[in-house]
Amino acid sequence: MDMKWPPCSRPLLGACALLSLATAALVGHVLLHDFMVVPRELHDFSQVPKEMNQAHQQRARGPGPQPSLGAAPTQCEVPPNSRFDCAPDKAITREQCEARGCCYVPARWRPRGSQMAQPWCFFPPSYPSYKLGNLTTTETGYTATLSRDTPTFFPKDVLTLRLDVLMETESRLHFTIRDPANRRYEVPLETPRVHSRAPSTLYSVEFSEEPFGVVVRRKLDGRVVLNTTVAPLFFAEQFLQLSTSLPSPYITGLAEHLGPLMLSTNWTKVTLWNRDVAPTYDVNLYGSHPFYLVLEDGGLAHGVFLLNSNAMDVVLQPSPALSWRSTGGILDVYVLLGPEPKSVVRQYLDIVGYPFMPPYWGLGFHLCRWGYSSTAITRQVVENMTRALFPLDVQWNDLDYMDARRDFTFNTDGFGDFPAMVQELHQGGRRYVMIVDPAISSSGPAGSYRPYDEGLRRGVFITNETGQPLIGKVWPGPTAFPDFTNPEALDWWQDMVAEFHAQVPFDGMWIDMNEPSNFVKGSLDGCPDSDLENPPYVPGVLGGTLRAATLCASSRQFLSTHYNLHNLYGLTEALASHRALVKVRGTRPFVISRSTFAGHGRYAGHWTGDVWSNWEQLSSSVPEVLLFNLLGVPLVGADICGFLGNTSEELCVRWTQLGAFYPFMRNHNDLHSLPQEPYRFSYSAQQAMRTALTLRYALLPHLYTLFHRAHTGGETVARPLFLEFPEDPRTWTVDRQLLWGEALLITPVLEAGKVEVTGYFPTGTWYNLQTVPAEAFGSLPPPPSAPFKSAIHSEGQWVTLPAPLDTINLHLRAGHIIPLQGPGLTTTESRKQPMALAVALTGSGEARGELFWDDGESLGVLERGAYMQVVFLARNNTIVNELLHVTSEGAGLQLRKVTVLGVVTAPQQVVSNGIPVSNFTYSPHTQTLAIPVSLAMGEQFLISWS
């Protein structure tokens, strides 16, 4: 029955409620009008969520809170795990708690393994919140007014709010809560705009009238994925809180933090306020991504994105539930219904943007160290790498190249022939990247330092309360900070990049210290005493104040205050650097940034900062890389062998083996640590590292294809197992292994002294890539001597694998074909090598794969059609290629070897394009068929065996 629930005017509320109850009874629903308002088309999904029903029953027991008397005792019988904190701002006494109209029940103990204690002071179910009125249908969804009669304990409540609900797509619901009377700061991120509601949806929406709440269900099974009625809504000038129940405790996202991929819902707080600090547990780190993904029973998933850039805490509790607590802006919420995890990730990227396509060389090996103090030393490093036969695509320099540590300068002592060194790297087929910090030296006499003089003239710097550039302190001493939200600053930055590039023809930019980092609190002159500097609610930021290790929150930027824009600083610098490189070099930009925000992957990659050289941080790098891939920043990696402290040989070998499978692979370390270039270690360690690097270079065509799919289709490159196998709950918490795409499973050793490793193998057949003959990889060193199984036939189980120091376990999933290429010491070299295919057959003899190829660095290749895209198909003992798009690009790629895994019986005959192949080999032990061929990748071929 299709019923419309009429909006009620205030005088008729009682009669209207009776009418609603009568109608609900008529259609067999128990629906209390003061409790739920169900939009017409969602009528069939209006079962009341359990948490709300309990709250309603409790609310019916007594009147609303009387702040002077405290809460009624029956109101306080809330299970400990379902208590929402009524004192988020400070520790308070029983009297203060009850004066807020809240319940006070001291907890006897702190839950084991929890980061924070459960609240002693908590909201009773009857705590006054907003009330929904004037619910109206619009072209895109609904609009309504929210009003609050009773102020909260935070100053400057906004008592009347506007709710807009947009049913944007089949799987995306978007709602905003704003102050209709005053324009507040909103994140200046370009997001999709819709003009009509989606004709059909995977979700239904319901509204609780009093207390106001939004309830979103999955139509498929009626499961509640969002229910904001579980705690009161707060919307004050500097404190916004929105809580929701969670349908499952399996939640990931909310970067950047150190720890497992799955967050704990056992009283955990994640603070988002970008901060320069070496990765440490339970502190706010370099980036802020207010997005989470929840895994649900049956392989389903949903995501929620709060588009808000203010300092915030996100609190997780065991019921399970989540509370967003922000210090400003508006509530701008997207609910993404998947229905499976892969779709949730793509739907999130539909909002914030798909990743940029990196240049091919950016996927090679990068080498850096703080302490390469001259061009002579830097050249020697490159020569040592070449002599030791280690691939090296990109040489980097840290601060050492600068004159007095100032951007866009180089010192003439150690780097007098800097331009010549970069040109030599280019002649050797290599690229060059150097560090650039955002802070601009302000201490020299006028006219002595062009970037500052020009910046001052053009008004590009963040200003203090007097309108003068705010002066902090970073590497060069006193510094001003460019405001990358100012269009003039984008042009100034581009000019500085262009002028320096005219001297030193660098290829990419490493943007560091862009949280922004500051060696003094706020500024050299301190910060004013104001509400922005001392807000009524300070999230759990390291240092206890918003200005700790950064700028004054009250400082002014073009678009708003730093209080609102701080978390966007790294993103806006990444955009400015990306834009400058496009204009200056005319090829695909390469930018690696420390600080990030939602949407960062559109412009740049990320490295995980100043990690320590220890086994714990090696291990933690896996979930960090997986997390950033889920957030649309696939070009990510940790400093191989660690940045801070001294590595050991074993740690460096294991880190290089894992690092060969970071999408971004760089070895970098600190001035004060022992050098850790691959050639520094023993012969056997070098051999193990060389094997790992050679494997990576052989797999680069596959990796590049994965980046193409991420760029065009919103996919991940490195991905957690649950993304491919969401219906297997045993994969959900696996974060010490990673997949490359759908096909390659990497099981690294992450502990000292181990020569075995245990990994989870989802259902299916997984072929050990060590069974692929060495010549398929070009000049790969001989395979390890350890005994290994050629294939694992798993029913979804943990498997212990041999893993001596020279081995990283790499398995190819049945049903997939991956392209390989003979490695070289640079991608300039390797891209000219012949190719091979590794074909992993399923039990029914089928497999599929893909290759995307272009010149590796031009802009607009898709628009111009200057690329090659080939699909490989295996079935019925044949392998063919399907040419989706072919141009001269890639025409020279030669296929020389096809290795087929899972050939059960020995073939009698092999034919390639109608010509018999006499020199094929077959191993009955590994069931591997190796076929030498001479074919062109860009021309149709057919290989068969019988």
PDB file of C-alpha atoms in Angstrom, residues 27-146:
ATOM      1  CA  VAL A  27      -1.310  -1.154   7.249  1.00  0.00           C
ATOM      2  CA  GLY A  28       0.081  -3.383   9.989  1.00  0.00           C
ATOM      3  CA  HIS A  29       2.923  -1.121  11.190  1.00  0.00           C
ATOM      4  CA  VAL A  30       3.621  -0.007  14.694  1.00  0.00           C
ATOM      5  CA  LEU A  31       4.552   3.569  13.963  1.00  0.00           C
ATOM      6  CA  LEU A  32       4.555   6.345  16.585  1.00  0.00           C
ATOM      7  CA  HIS A  33       4.440   9.713  14.859  1.00  0.00           C
ATOM      8  CA  ASP A  34       6.428  11.508  17.534  1.00  0.00           C
ATOM      9  CA  PHE A  35       9.013   8.846  16.873  1.00  0.00           C
ATOM     10  CA  MET A  36       9.323   8.194  13.152  1.00  0.00           C
ATOM     11  CA  VAL A  37       8.360   9.943   9.946  1.00  0.00           C
ATOM     12  CA  VAL A  38       8.591   7.602   6.981  1.00  0.00           C
ATOM     13  CA  PRO A  39       8.711   9.104   3.493  1.00  0.00           C
ATOM     14  CA  ARG A  40       6.065   7.614   1.246  1.00  0.00           C
ATOM     15  CA  GLU A  41       8.162   5.547  -1.127  1.00  0.00           C
ATOM     16  CA  LEU A  42      10.162   3.973   1.748  1.00  0.00           C
ATOM     17  CA  HIS A  43       7.077   2.797   3.588  1.00  0.00           C
ATOM     18  CA  ASP A  44       7.829  -0.924   3.349  1.00  0.00           C
ATOM     19  CA  PHE A  45      11.057  -0.559   5.329  1.00  0.00           C
ATOM     20  CA  SER A  46       9.761   1.180   8.427  1.00  0.00           C
ATOM     21  CA  GLN A  47      10.422  -1.471  11.062  1.00  0.00           C
ATOM     22  CA  VAL A  48      11.679   0.408  14.091  1.00  0.00           C
ATOM     23  CA  PRO A  49      15.382  -0.228  14.817  1.00  0.00           C
ATOM     24  CA  LYS A  50      15.979  -2.068  18.088  1.00  0.00           C
ATOM     25  CA  GLU A  51      18.048   0.739  19.651  1.00  0.00           C
ATOM     26  CA  MET A  52      15.324   3.281  18.928  1.00  0.00           C
ATOM     27  CA  ASN A  53      12.553   1.096  20.295  1.00  0.00           C
ATOM     28  CA  GLN A  54      14.449   0.672  23.585  1.00  0.00           C
ATOM     29  CA  ALA A  55      15.084   4.390  23.755  1.00  0.00           C
ATOM     30  CA  HIS A  56      11.420   5.125  23.126  1.00  0.00           C
ATOM     31  CA  GLN A  57      10.293   2.731  25.850  1.00  0.00           C
ATOM     32  CA  GLN A  58      12.743   4.316  28.291  1.00  0.00           C
ATOM     33  CA  ARG A  59      11.649   7.785  27.255  1.00  0.00           C
ATOM     34  CA  ALA A  60       8.026   6.909  27.935  1.00  0.00           C
ATOM     35  CA  ARG A  61       8.818   6.207  31.580  1.00  0.00           C
ATOM     36  CA  GLY A  62       9.342   9.762  32.727  1.00  0.00           C
ATOM     37  CA  PRO A  63       9.517  13.404  31.779  1.00  0.00           C
ATOM     38  CA  GLY A  64      12.465  15.088  30.027  1.00  0.00           C
ATOM     39  CA  PRO A  65      15.511  16.078  32.079  1.00  0.00           C
ATOM     40  CA  GLN A  66      15.287  18.829  34.655  1.00  0.00           C
ATOM     41  CA  PRO A  67      18.852  20.167  34.744  1.00  0.00           C
ATOM     42  CA  SER A  68      18.591  21.476  38.298  1.00  0.00           C
ATOM     43  CA  LEU A  69      17.347  18.143  39.645  1.00  0.00           C
ATOM     44  CA  GLY A  70      19.424  15.767  37.573  1.00  0.00           C
ATOM     45  CA  ALA A  71      18.083  12.881  35.499  1.00  0.00           C
ATOM     46  CA  ALA A  72      15.391  10.525  36.706  1.00  0.00           C
ATOM     47  CA  PRO A  73      16.938   7.262  37.987  1.00  0.00           C
ATOM     48  CA  THR A  74      15.100   5.069  35.436  1.00  0.00           C
ATOM     49  CA  GLN A  75      16.589   7.164  32.677  1.00  0.00           C
ATOM     50  CA  CYS A  76      20.079   6.071  33.666  1.00  0.00           C
ATOM     51  CA  GLU A  77      19.710   2.328  33.200  1.00  0.00           C
ATOM     52  CA  VAL A  78      21.726   2.419  29.972  1.00  0.00           C
ATOM     53  CA  PRO A  79      24.063  -0.521  29.277  1.00  0.00           C
ATOM     54  CA  PRO A  80      27.703   0.655  29.683  1.00  0.00           C
ATOM     55  CA  ASN A  81      28.605  -0.013  26.040  1.00  0.00           C
ATOM     56  CA  SER A  82      25.687   2.119  24.824  1.00  0.00           C
ATOM     57  CA  ARG A  83      26.487   5.203  26.896  1.00  0.00           C
ATOM     58  CA  PHE A  84      27.274   8.393  24.986  1.00  0.00           C
ATOM     59  CA  ASP A  85      29.585  10.833  26.721  1.00  0.00           C
ATOM     60  CA  CYS A  86      27.921  13.916  28.214  1.00  0.00           C
ATOM     61  CA  ALA A  87      31.300  15.395  29.190  1.00  0.00           C
ATOM     62  CA  PRO A  88      33.367  15.275  25.997  1.00  0.00           C
ATOM     63  CA  ASP A  89      34.931  18.663  26.766  1.00  0.00           C
ATOM     64  CA  LYS A  90      36.396  18.058  30.251  1.00  0.00           C
ATOM     65  CA  ALA A  91      36.335  15.871  33.342  1.00  0.00           C
ATOM     66  CA  ILE A  92      33.392  16.894  35.547  1.00  0.00           C
ATOM     67  CA  THR A  93      31.924  16.025  38.954  1.00  0.00           C
ATOM     68  CA  ARG A  94      28.610  14.302  39.661  1.00  0.00           C
ATOM     69  CA  GLU A  95      27.035  17.664  40.486  1.00  0.00           C
ATOM     70  CA  GLN A  96      28.272  19.232  37.249  1.00  0.00           C
ATOM     71  CA  CYS A  97      27.116  16.193  35.272  1.00  0.00           C
ATOM     72  CA  GLU A  98      23.623  16.224  36.767  1.00  0.00           C
ATOM     73  CA  ALA A  99      23.418  19.979  36.252  1.00  0.00           C
ATOM     74  CA  ARG A 100      23.807  19.202  32.537  1.00  0.00           C
ATOM     75  CA  GLY A 101      20.762  16.928  32.827  1.00  0.00           C
ATOM     76  CA  CYS A 102      22.903  13.813  32.414  1.00  0.00           C
ATOM     77  CA  CYS A 103      23.405  10.527  34.248  1.00  0.00           C
ATOM     78  CA  TYR A 104      26.447   9.906  36.439  1.00  0.00           C
ATOM     79  CA  VAL A 105      27.462   6.274  37.022  1.00  0.00           C
ATOM     80  CA  PRO A 106      31.171   5.693  37.814  1.00  0.00           C
ATOM     81  CA  ALA A 107      32.601   2.711  35.932  1.00  0.00           C
ATOM     82  CA  ARG A 108      34.284   0.110  38.127  1.00  0.00           C
ATOM     83  CA  TRP A 109      37.051  -0.669  35.669  1.00  0.00           C
ATOM     84  CA  ARG A 110      38.471   0.399  32.349  1.00  0.00           C
ATOM     85  CA  PRO A 111      37.676  -2.130  29.613  1.00  0.00           C
ATOM     86  CA  ARG A 112      40.733  -4.260  28.812  1.00  0.00           C
ATOM     87  CA  GLY A 113      42.545  -3.164  25.671  1.00  0.00           C
ATOM     88  CA  SER A 114      40.592   0.079  25.364  1.00  0.00           C
ATOM     89  CA  GLN A 115      42.254   3.386  24.528  1.00  0.00           C
ATOM     90  CA  MET A 116      39.848   5.445  26.633  1.00  0.00           C
ATOM     91  CA  ALA A 117      37.543   4.799  29.597  1.00  0.00           C
ATOM     92  CA  GLN A 118      33.799   4.413  29.143  1.00  0.00           C
ATOM     93  CA  PRO A 119      31.945   7.591  30.135  1.00  0.00           C
ATOM     94  CA  TRP A 120      30.851   8.121  33.751  1.00  0.00           C
ATOM     95  CA  CYS A 121      28.657  11.014  32.709  1.00  0.00           C
ATOM     96  CA  PHE A 122      26.301  10.121  29.862  1.00  0.00           C
ATOM     97  CA  PHE A 123      23.104  11.225  28.132  1.00  0.00           C
ATOM     98  CA  PRO A 124      19.781   9.809  29.310  1.00  0.00           C
ATOM     99  CA  PRO A 125      17.510   8.713  26.432  1.00  0.00           C
ATOM    100  CA  SER A 126      15.256  11.717  27.145  1.00  0.00           C
ATOM    101  CA  TYR A 127      18.018  14.322  26.822  1.00  0.00           C
ATOM    102  CA  PRO A 128      16.593  17.192  24.754  1.00  0.00           C
ATOM    103  CA  SER A 129      17.699  17.299  21.136  1.00  0.00           C
ATOM    104  CA  TYR A 130      16.394  18.885  17.965  1.00  0.00           C
ATOM    105  CA  LYS A 131      12.853  18.345  16.720  1.00  0.00           C
ATOM    106  CA  LEU A 132      12.020  17.826  13.049  1.00  0.00           C
ATOM    107  CA  GLY A 133       9.367  19.988  11.387  1.00  0.00           C
ATOM    108  CA  ASN A 134       8.165  21.045   7.945  1.00  0.00           C
ATOM    109  CA  LEU A 135       9.351  17.867   6.235  1.00  0.00           C
ATOM    110  CA  THR A 136       8.860  18.590   2.537  1.00  0.00           C
ATOM    111  CA  THR A 137       9.514  16.566  -0.594  1.00  0.00           C
ATOM    112  CA  THR A 138      11.852  18.202  -3.126  1.00  0.00           C
ATOM    113  CA  GLU A 139      13.076  17.299  -6.615  1.00  0.00           C
ATOM    114  CA  THR A 140      16.196  15.710  -5.136  1.00  0.00           C
ATOM    115  CA  GLY A 141      14.824  14.308  -1.856  1.00  0.00           C
ATOM    116  CA  TYR A 142      13.589  16.150   1.229  1.00  0.00           C
ATOM    117  CA  THR A 143      14.076  19.284   3.223  1.00  0.00           C
ATOM    118  CA  ALA A 144      13.060  20.023   6.816  1.00  0.00           C
ATOM    119  CA  THR A 145      13.589  22.388   9.725  1.00  0.00           C
ATOM    120  CA  LEU A 146      15.268  21.236  12.926  1.00  0.00           C
TER     121      LEU A 146
END
